[in-house]
């Protein structure tokens, strides 16, 4: 899997001295190393790493490490969810039971668990879950597969696009605190923001 950037010479961390100490600490922690998971179990971590590679189309271990840490910290927290349908269980239950259901659905269709499945088979299971068409198993009666897929996608993509390496690849200038952004009009950039090669300067 190759990684292409419109900003090949840009590194958001080159701007780190423009950030206050608290912001530096928050951003640099995303680079690892990370402690052992406190909520997720070993098999769950293995499954979630594979799922993250599919949903984020990403194979770099350092970024997957951050996604798993982000997810683990969120699930171990006792802070309430910002919003949840009344018909859904808590996200920590949704994900834990949902991973069991994903494993069982994979076994029903392919005769093997999700971790042992081929990449294409894993992708097909996730794709069918997104559409609510995964092989029917009893556990889906309490865990809604589309909602499980959407929850994992939401959390993992949020973590993915909060990693400094991804910021650099998409040309995002980072927190810019306390300096701030000034040129906020469409198509305009501050002098320190990256520009794609050949792009007009504004």
XYZ file of C-alpha atoms in Angstrom:
202
model
C 0.000 0.000 0.000
C 1.617 3.254 -1.123
C 1.096 6.622 0.518
C 0.843 9.681 -1.693
C 0.889 13.275 -0.528
C 0.294 16.551 -2.353
C 2.740 18.028 0.176
C 5.790 15.719 0.029
C 8.168 18.215 1.647
C 5.860 19.313 4.451
C 6.212 18.201 8.062
C 3.714 19.697 10.500
C 6.096 18.989 13.383
C 8.520 21.541 11.947
C 6.068 24.105 13.370
C 6.107 22.664 16.868
C 7.939 25.609 18.413
C 4.956 27.788 17.500
C 2.694 25.763 19.811
C 2.296 26.192 23.547
C 3.630 23.464 25.868
C 0.237 21.875 26.488
C -0.459 21.558 22.763
C 3.008 20.106 22.143
C 2.428 17.474 24.806
C -0.940 16.435 23.386
C 0.327 16.132 19.807
C 3.621 14.392 20.599
C 1.838 11.731 22.667
C 0.167 10.605 19.462
C 3.523 9.395 18.156
C 3.899 6.750 20.875
C 5.143 4.578 22.352
C 1.859 3.605 23.938
C 1.158 1.588 27.097
C -0.553 -1.776 27.016
C -4.328 -1.615 26.436
C -6.356 -1.191 29.602
C -9.786 -2.141 28.276
C -9.241 -4.148 25.119
C -8.224 -7.802 25.298
C -5.477 -9.331 23.163
C -7.786 -10.917 20.596
C -9.846 -7.732 20.360
C -6.696 -5.726 19.654
C -5.690 -8.107 16.862
C -9.128 -7.884 15.285
C -9.316 -4.118 15.611
C -5.881 -3.662 14.040
C -7.072 -5.580 10.992
C -10.347 -3.660 10.887
C -8.489 -0.334 11.141
C -6.291 -1.293 8.191
C -9.407 -1.858 6.088
C -11.437 1.151 7.223
C -8.555 3.635 7.067
C -6.791 1.976 4.114
C -3.608 2.169 6.171
C -0.833 -0.312 6.929
C 1.736 1.725 8.863
C 2.065 0.195 12.305
C 2.788 3.464 14.103
C -0.498 4.962 12.919
C -2.462 1.783 13.653
C -0.880 1.790 17.136
C -2.287 5.282 17.718
C -5.765 4.298 16.497
C -5.868 1.333 18.889
C -4.613 3.424 21.807
C -7.190 6.130 21.044
C -9.970 3.533 20.943
C -8.797 1.787 24.105
C -8.643 5.055 26.049
C -12.108 5.978 24.887
C -13.622 2.639 25.852
C -12.011 2.521 29.293
C -13.229 6.015 30.140
C -16.254 6.505 32.358
C -17.126 9.765 30.623
C -20.499 9.477 28.926
C -20.925 9.344 25.155
C -21.797 12.614 23.453
C -24.843 11.009 21.871
C -26.331 7.535 21.482
C -29.594 6.173 20.150
C -31.788 4.796 22.906
C -31.953 1.488 21.038
C -28.175 0.976 21.188
C -26.038 -0.376 24.039
C -23.101 1.611 25.395
C -20.317 1.791 22.825
C -17.971 -0.349 24.934
C -20.628 -3.086 24.920
C -21.468 -2.502 21.259
C -17.835 -2.920 20.231
C -16.945 -5.822 22.539
C -20.033 -7.843 21.667
C -19.811 -6.657 18.068
C -16.331 -8.108 17.665
C -17.625 -11.456 18.906
C -20.454 -11.232 16.397
C -18.028 -10.334 13.607
C -15.946 -13.394 14.458
C -19.014 -15.643 14.491
C -20.312 -14.253 11.195
C -16.906 -14.832 9.594
C -16.840 -18.395 10.894
C -20.319 -19.066 9.543
C -19.418 -17.823 6.065
C -15.802 -18.944 5.724
C -15.285 -21.595 8.394
C -12.562 -19.590 10.148
C -12.324 -16.679 12.544
C -11.824 -13.088 11.416
C -8.107 -12.998 12.241
C -7.456 -16.152 10.191
C -9.563 -15.011 7.238
C -7.968 -13.814 4.015
C -7.796 -10.056 3.442
C -10.527 -10.258 0.802
C -12.743 -12.277 3.146
C -12.262 -9.758 5.954
C -13.162 -6.953 3.571
C -16.288 -8.748 2.397
C -17.472 -9.318 5.977
C -16.986 -5.638 6.843
C -18.679 -4.563 3.622
C -21.669 -6.786 4.355
C -21.877 -5.378 7.900
C -21.954 -1.852 6.493
C -25.039 -2.827 4.496
C -26.607 -4.862 7.288
C -26.200 -8.039 5.251
C -23.608 -10.025 7.196
C -24.381 -13.729 7.769
C -27.183 -13.951 10.309
C -26.194 -15.197 13.744
C -28.081 -14.933 17.069
C -25.791 -12.217 18.421
C -26.964 -9.775 15.732
C -30.327 -9.714 17.532
C -28.815 -7.473 20.215
C -25.912 -5.933 18.295
C -26.939 -4.041 15.163
C -24.296 -4.646 12.534
C -24.694 -1.387 10.607
C -24.477 0.627 13.822
C -21.398 -1.353 14.860
C -19.730 -0.620 11.531
C -20.600 3.080 11.737
C -19.284 3.310 15.310
C -15.948 1.723 14.415
C -15.644 3.866 11.305
C -16.381 7.064 13.232
C -13.868 6.389 16.010
C -11.100 5.064 13.777
C -11.304 7.814 11.178
C -11.351 10.437 13.941
C -8.158 8.942 15.376
C -6.554 8.547 11.946
C -6.969 12.188 10.997
C -5.654 13.365 14.354
C -2.211 11.816 13.752
C 0.564 14.313 12.858
C 1.817 12.182 9.970
C -1.607 12.357 8.339
C -1.756 16.105 8.986
C 1.478 16.464 7.026
C 0.197 14.328 4.159
C -3.025 16.321 3.760
C -1.348 19.689 4.266
C -3.042 20.527 7.544
C -1.231 23.168 9.584
C -2.056 21.663 12.942
C -3.371 23.450 16.037
C -1.532 26.721 15.262
C -1.961 27.753 18.887
C -1.336 30.381 20.105
C -0.412 31.841 16.710
C -3.775 31.139 15.085
C -5.009 31.279 11.509
C -5.627 34.651 9.865
C -6.259 34.050 6.171
C -9.472 32.093 6.440
C -10.961 32.973 3.060
C -11.471 30.104 0.609
C -8.265 29.404 -1.305
C -6.036 31.603 0.854
C -3.253 30.333 3.107
C -1.142 31.880 5.821
C 2.539 32.281 4.879
C 3.584 29.327 7.041
C 0.965 26.920 5.664
C 1.984 24.365 3.010
C 1.043 24.738 -0.635
C 0.892 22.044 -3.236
C 3.713 22.244 -5.774
C 2.579 24.508 -8.600
C -0.323 26.003 -6.652
C -0.852 29.763 -6.928
C 0.290 31.762 -3.942
C -2.473 33.716 -2.209
